[in-house]
Structures are given as C-alpha cells and as structure tokens.
C-alpha cells in the first residue's frame, strides 16, 4: 500500500503497510468502534499478528497503570489516553511491536504516550495537527499512520459485510 493511494475504508497518511498491518487495522477498527458505539466511551486496541493483545475503554485507570506509564498517582489523563494505556497492558509482552487502533481522534496526550512505545502503526478516525506531527516523527518517519473513514464504517454497519479467508 502506498501513501499516494486513498482507499475506500481508510487513507494511509504515513509509512508502508504490509498484509498483517491491514488485517490488524481492520479487525481492530471494527472492535473498537463497536465498543465505542455500545458504551459511548473511547476505546483502544493493541493488535499483534492478527491477535488481540489488549482492549480497553477510557472510563477509569488504576494507580498501577499510571505508575507504569510514569504518571503520579493523582494524575488524570484523558479518556482516550486511559484507553490506550490500559490496552497496552493487557499483554505488555505481546504489545511490543503492535498495531494500535483508536475509536476517536488521536490527541496530543495519547500521541505522546504512543511515541514512547515500540509499535508499528496506528489507525484512528482522525488526528489533531500536533498529534500527527508527533506520530510522524516515530521510527525515523516510517511509522504507519492511517485515517479510518467514518463514512465507510457507517455504510458497512448499516449494510453488513462478508468476510472470507483463504489459506493455500
């Protein structure tokens, strides 16, 4: 997938995607969006080689998770940042080199957290300008950044979709 091409479901902003990245992104996207739709809370997922490594919503956070990410116990990160941090700790070992998918626009706070972690890419419905600049600096400018299409998501959730996998 090249950066010059826009796809119906998503737009590749930065980096180069492989087949596993696409599968992680699409499966993660449907999962976080369904959670967000049902709970009205931002959701984040850590996908690694087509498997879920962690999934969370931004409703609360433990002092242990805050401490792990270098926050003071009384810190109050935003809901999206909370969801991201909790998703990474679902299985921290498997999350190393993962693909992150967010259900809401990536903000600066969440981008700064992502910047510190080893991961291959991110997909979200949008990015603030500052968050996008932070993420573009990851992996010497090769970090995969994808903007998901909310119109496409609405279309497929209303019409349904087929999924086929073929091996050999």
PDB file of N, CA and C in Angstrom, residues 7 22 45 49 52 55-56 58-60 68 70-71 81 93 97 101 111 135 142 144 153-155 167-168:
ATOM      1  N   UNK A   7      -7.909   4.710  -0.064  1.00  0.00           N
ATOM      2  CA  UNK A   7      -8.761   3.535  -0.101  1.00  0.00           C
ATOM      3  C   UNK A   7     -10.126   3.912   0.444  1.00  0.00           C
ATOM      4  N   UNK A  22      -2.682  -4.501   7.680  1.00  0.00           N
ATOM      5  CA  UNK A  22      -4.039  -4.260   7.195  1.00  0.00           C
ATOM      6  C   UNK A  22      -5.040  -5.118   7.978  1.00  0.00           C
ATOM      7  N   UNK A  45      -7.282  -0.591  21.080  1.00  0.00           N
ATOM      8  CA  UNK A  45      -6.908  -1.995  20.980  1.00  0.00           C
ATOM      9  C   UNK A  45      -5.453  -2.099  20.542  1.00  0.00           C
ATOM     10  N   UNK A  49      -0.079  -9.368  15.079  1.00  0.00           N
ATOM     11  CA  UNK A  49      -0.138 -10.512  14.160  1.00  0.00           C
ATOM     12  C   UNK A  49      -1.519 -11.158  14.153  1.00  0.00           C
ATOM     13  N   UNK A  52      -5.531 -10.209  19.310  1.00  0.00           N
ATOM     14  CA  UNK A  52      -5.746  -9.168  20.300  1.00  0.00           C
ATOM     15  C   UNK A  52      -4.705  -9.306  21.411  1.00  0.00           C
ATOM     16  N   UNK A  55      -7.340  -4.744  25.007  1.00  0.00           N
ATOM     17  CA  UNK A  55      -8.503  -3.968  24.596  1.00  0.00           C
ATOM     18  C   UNK A  55      -9.034  -3.244  25.823  1.00  0.00           C
ATOM     19  N   UNK A  56      -9.333  -1.952  25.698  1.00  0.00           N
ATOM     20  CA  UNK A  56      -9.786  -1.194  26.864  1.00  0.00           C
ATOM     21  C   UNK A  56     -10.619   0.008  26.440  1.00  0.00           C
ATOM     22  N   UNK A  58     -11.857   4.033  27.944  1.00  0.00           N
ATOM     23  CA  UNK A  58     -11.347   5.112  28.784  1.00  0.00           C
ATOM     24  C   UNK A  58     -12.341   5.585  29.817  1.00  0.00           C
ATOM     25  N   UNK A  59     -12.618   4.748  30.796  1.00  0.00           N
ATOM     26  CA  UNK A  59     -13.557   5.143  31.839  1.00  0.00           C
ATOM     27  C   UNK A  59     -12.898   5.346  33.199  1.00  0.00           C
ATOM     28  N   UNK A  60     -11.806   4.652  33.468  1.00  0.00           N
ATOM     29  CA  UNK A  60     -11.061   4.795  34.722  1.00  0.00           C
ATOM     30  C   UNK A  60      -9.696   4.162  34.507  1.00  0.00           C
ATOM     31  N   UNK A  68       3.094   2.750  35.880  1.00  0.00           N
ATOM     32  CA  UNK A  68       3.811   2.076  34.799  1.00  0.00           C
ATOM     33  C   UNK A  68       4.165   3.062  33.678  1.00  0.00           C
ATOM     34  N   UNK A  70       4.564   6.272  34.077  1.00  0.00           N
ATOM     35  CA  UNK A  70       5.307   7.416  34.585  1.00  0.00           C
ATOM     36  C   UNK A  70       4.476   8.565  35.115  1.00  0.00           C
ATOM     37  N   UNK A  71       3.196   8.329  35.379  1.00  0.00           N
ATOM     38  CA  UNK A  71       2.342   9.379  35.933  1.00  0.00           C
ATOM     39  C   UNK A  71       2.337   9.295  37.456  1.00  0.00           C
ATOM     40  N   UNK A  81      -6.384   8.581  26.310  1.00  0.00           N
ATOM     41  CA  UNK A  81      -5.080   8.174  26.834  1.00  0.00           C
ATOM     42  C   UNK A  81      -5.241   7.009  27.808  1.00  0.00           C
ATOM     43  N   UNK A  93       3.951  -7.891  26.846  1.00  0.00           N
ATOM     44  CA  UNK A  93       4.951  -8.571  26.028  1.00  0.00           C
ATOM     45  C   UNK A  93       4.481  -8.666  24.573  1.00  0.00           C
ATOM     46  N   UNK A  97       5.718  -3.959  19.547  1.00  0.00           N
ATOM     47  CA  UNK A  97       5.688  -4.017  18.089  1.00  0.00           C
ATOM     48  C   UNK A  97       4.288  -4.203  17.527  1.00  0.00           C
ATOM     49  N   UNK A 101      -5.148   0.729  17.422  1.00  0.00           N
ATOM     50  CA  UNK A 101      -6.327   1.289  16.780  1.00  0.00           C
ATOM     51  C   UNK A 101      -7.144   2.019  17.845  1.00  0.00           C
ATOM     52  N   UNK A 111      -0.818  10.731  21.677  1.00  0.00           N
ATOM     53  CA  UNK A 111       0.322  10.654  20.745  1.00  0.00           C
ATOM     54  C   UNK A 111       1.646  10.637  21.501  1.00  0.00           C
ATOM     55  N   UNK A 135       3.478  11.852  15.864  1.00  0.00           N
ATOM     56  CA  UNK A 135       3.498  10.475  15.358  1.00  0.00           C
ATOM     57  C   UNK A 135       4.355  10.325  14.105  1.00  0.00           C
ATOM     58  N   UNK A 142       8.992   6.553   9.540  1.00  0.00           N
ATOM     59  CA  UNK A 142       8.399   5.397   8.868  1.00  0.00           C
ATOM     60  C   UNK A 142       7.210   4.808   9.622  1.00  0.00           C
ATOM     61  N   UNK A 144       3.638   3.907  10.651  1.00  0.00           N
ATOM     62  CA  UNK A 144       2.410   3.816   9.856  1.00  0.00           C
ATOM     63  C   UNK A 144       1.299   4.600  10.541  1.00  0.00           C
ATOM     64  N   UNK A 153     -17.380   3.184   7.687  1.00  0.00           N
ATOM     65  CA  UNK A 153     -17.815   2.429   8.863  1.00  0.00           C
ATOM     66  C   UNK A 153     -19.343   2.444   8.981  1.00  0.00           C
ATOM     67  N   UNK A 154     -19.921   3.622   8.819  1.00  0.00           N
ATOM     68  CA  UNK A 154     -21.394   3.726   8.888  1.00  0.00           C
ATOM     69  C   UNK A 154     -22.049   2.893   7.787  1.00  0.00           C
ATOM     70  N   UNK A 155     -21.493   2.940   6.591  1.00  0.00           N
ATOM     71  CA  UNK A 155     -22.042   2.165   5.472  1.00  0.00           C
ATOM     72  C   UNK A 155     -22.015   0.662   5.752  1.00  0.00           C
ATOM     73  N   UNK A 167      -6.715 -19.996   2.786  1.00  0.00           N
ATOM     74  CA  UNK A 167      -5.345 -20.409   3.001  1.00  0.00           C
ATOM     75  C   UNK A 167      -5.003 -21.475   1.973  1.00  0.00           C
ATOM     76  N   UNK A 168      -3.883 -21.308   1.323  1.00  0.00           N
ATOM     77  CA  UNK A 168      -3.418 -22.207   0.253  1.00  0.00           C
ATOM     78  C   UNK A 168      -4.339 -22.070  -0.903  1.00  0.00           C
TER      79      UNK A 168
END
